[in-house]
């Protein structure tokens, strides 16, 4: 057995003939020859081309699908070893066209960031490795601390009671919040109106004032989708109501039915009594604002039967002609008003001298 140590020299890549010779004492020489190849370059390094379900932006390897097939290319017939974060998942063989796939759909990959590698080793022991970062993200914006969920904060203008999203304004601006830079898709009853982008403070608004929204109840939604394709949606009921109480069957209009002391001809609202109670009807529970010649006297609330009265007996009304009004305003801010002329006359008729 013999050995020759040539490790002190780096042999360049290439094909060589190695020869070993011996010579006996008679001068006869025998030689053994061996072809030798030095190759430190891996042939046909593999490539990771895609994952089977790349939701959101295709090709970014950020997805909300936890069960995946990993795809790539290599030299035809190469055995590809697939690893995820350094853990070997298994092997697959590139077909005649150099295409390989590794089916990992039997495992649900947890949310997180991973390094996917695909390696091949040639007959000389040279290994080529492809590396690809992938992210699994099933959290919608705002879920589990992942980003910011969209919100609908207001409509402009919200007449009546601010913040109840019941309004008589048919041309609206929708306002809300989301993650800074997020694109918000705005829909009304499922119909996409358009998009708005949240500013650096996370505030967005969508101007829909160019359209007159018909009376009715609607579902307003604002949605954002992250790069993994997860969508978060905010929903808000809104009501458009331009009908005053009693209009088009909407509630009950107020009415002035009588004054407490209607002397002379009852019901003509001409009286010599200067201290009065004003009576009427409205929707049950409605607050009635009572005015005399435009001056607010106060309010009264209609009882369960829709009857109201306002006691003004503490004031002596001077002789004269007046306009009495009773108004109610619904939650959308629409006002209905009843008007009644009344006359106070305490002057007796003048008779001539006989």
Short mmCIF file of C-alpha atoms in Angstrom, two decimals, residues 2 17-23 29-35:
data_model
loop_
_atom_site.label_atom_id
_atom_site.label_comp_id
_atom_site.label_asym_id
_atom_site.label_seq_id
_atom_site.Cartn_x
_atom_site.Cartn_y
_atom_site.Cartn_z
CA UNK A 2 1.33 3.42 -0.88
CA UNK A 17 -4.70 11.69 -15.93
CA UNK A 18 -3.09 10.33 -12.77
CA UNK A 19 -0.27 7.88 -13.32
CA UNK A 20 1.65 5.68 -10.83
CA UNK A 21 4.79 3.81 -12.04
CA UNK A 22 7.21 1.27 -10.57
CA UNK A 23 10.59 0.07 -11.99
CA UNK A 29 8.65 -0.18 -15.69
CA UNK A 30 4.99 -0.75 -15.04
CA UNK A 31 2.46 2.13 -15.03
CA UNK A 32 -1.12 2.46 -13.77
CA UNK A 33 -3.29 5.28 -15.16
CA UNK A 34 -6.54 6.80 -13.81
CA UNK A 35 -8.67 9.56 -15.22
#
